[in-house]
Amino acid sequence: MPAISRFYGILVAMYHREHGPPHFHVRYSGHKAVVGIEPLRVLHGKLPRRAEGLVLEWAATRQPESLDNWRRAEAQRSLAPIEPLD
């Protein structure tokens, strides 16, 4: 799983050869979710409330970088790391 960011025990990843809409995958303490980038929302899965809030905060402040990585994944290019949540 190509990780693009890690913070507070949360792993954020994107896969190559995925279909739209633009999204990323999240893993946290045995939980999994798929989060849409535009619009920003949980598409599938479930995270604990606090973890979901942190992920959505991270994604809101890093939306351009996430979309850029989505385009990289579609083009089968390597993904760029994205700064974690402070």
C-alpha positions in Angstrom: 0.0 0.0 0.0 1.7 3.3 -1.1 1.5 5.4 2.0 1.4 9.1 1.4 1.1 10.3 5.0 1.1 9.0 8.6 0.1 10.9 11.7 -1.3 9.9 15.2 -1.4 6.2 14.2 -3.3 7.0 11.0 -2.1 5.7 7.7 -3.2 7.5 4.5 -2.6 5.7 1.2 -3.5 5.8 -2.5 -3.4 2.9 -5.0 -2.5 3.0 -8.6 -5.1 1.8 -11.1 -8.1 3.0 -9.0 -11.2 4.4 -10.5 -12.8 7.7 -9.7 -14.0 9.6 -7.9 -10.6 10.9 -6.5 -10.1 9.3 -3.1 -7.6 7.9 -0.6 -7.6 5.0 1.8 -7.2 5.3 5.6 -6.3 2.7 8.2 -6.4 3.3 11.9 -6.3 0.7 14.7 -8.1 -2.0 12.7 -10.5 0.4 11.0 -10.6 1.2 7.3 -12.2 3.9 5.3 -12.2 5.4 1.8 -12.3 9.2 1.8 -13.3 11.3 -1.3 -11.1 14.3 -2.0 -13.7 16.3 -4.0 -16.1 16.6 -2.3 -14.3 15.8 1.0 -16.3 13.0 2.7 -16.1 9.4 3.9 -17.3 7.2 1.0 -16.9 3.8 2.5 -16.0 2.3 5.8 -15.9 3.8 9.3 -13.4 5.3 11.6 -13.7 6.3 15.2 -15.1 9.8 15.5 -11.8 11.4 16.6 -9.8 9.7 13.9 -12.3 10.7 11.2 -12.1 14.3 12.4 -8.3 14.3 12.2 -8.4 12.7 8.7 -10.9 15.3 7.4 -8.9 18.1 9.0 -5.7 16.8 7.3 -7.5 16.3 4.0 -9.0 19.8 4.0 -5.7 21.5 4.4 -3.9 19.3 1.9 -6.5 18.9 -0.8 -4.3 20.3 -3.7 -1.6 17.8 -2.8 -4.0 15.0 -2.6 -5.5 15.8 -6.0 -2.0 16.0 -7.4 -1.2 12.5 -6.1 -4.5 11.2 -7.5 -3.4 12.4 -10.9 0.0 10.8 -10.4 -1.6 7.5 -9.5 -3.8 7.7 -12.6 -0.7 8.2 -14.7 1.1 5.3 -13.0 3.7 7.8 -11.6 5.2 7.6 -8.1 3.3 9.3 -5.3 4.6 12.3 -3.4 4.6 12.2 0.4 2.3 14.7 2.0 3.0 16.4 5.3 1.3 14.9 8.3 -1.1 16.8 10.5 0.7 18.9 13.1 
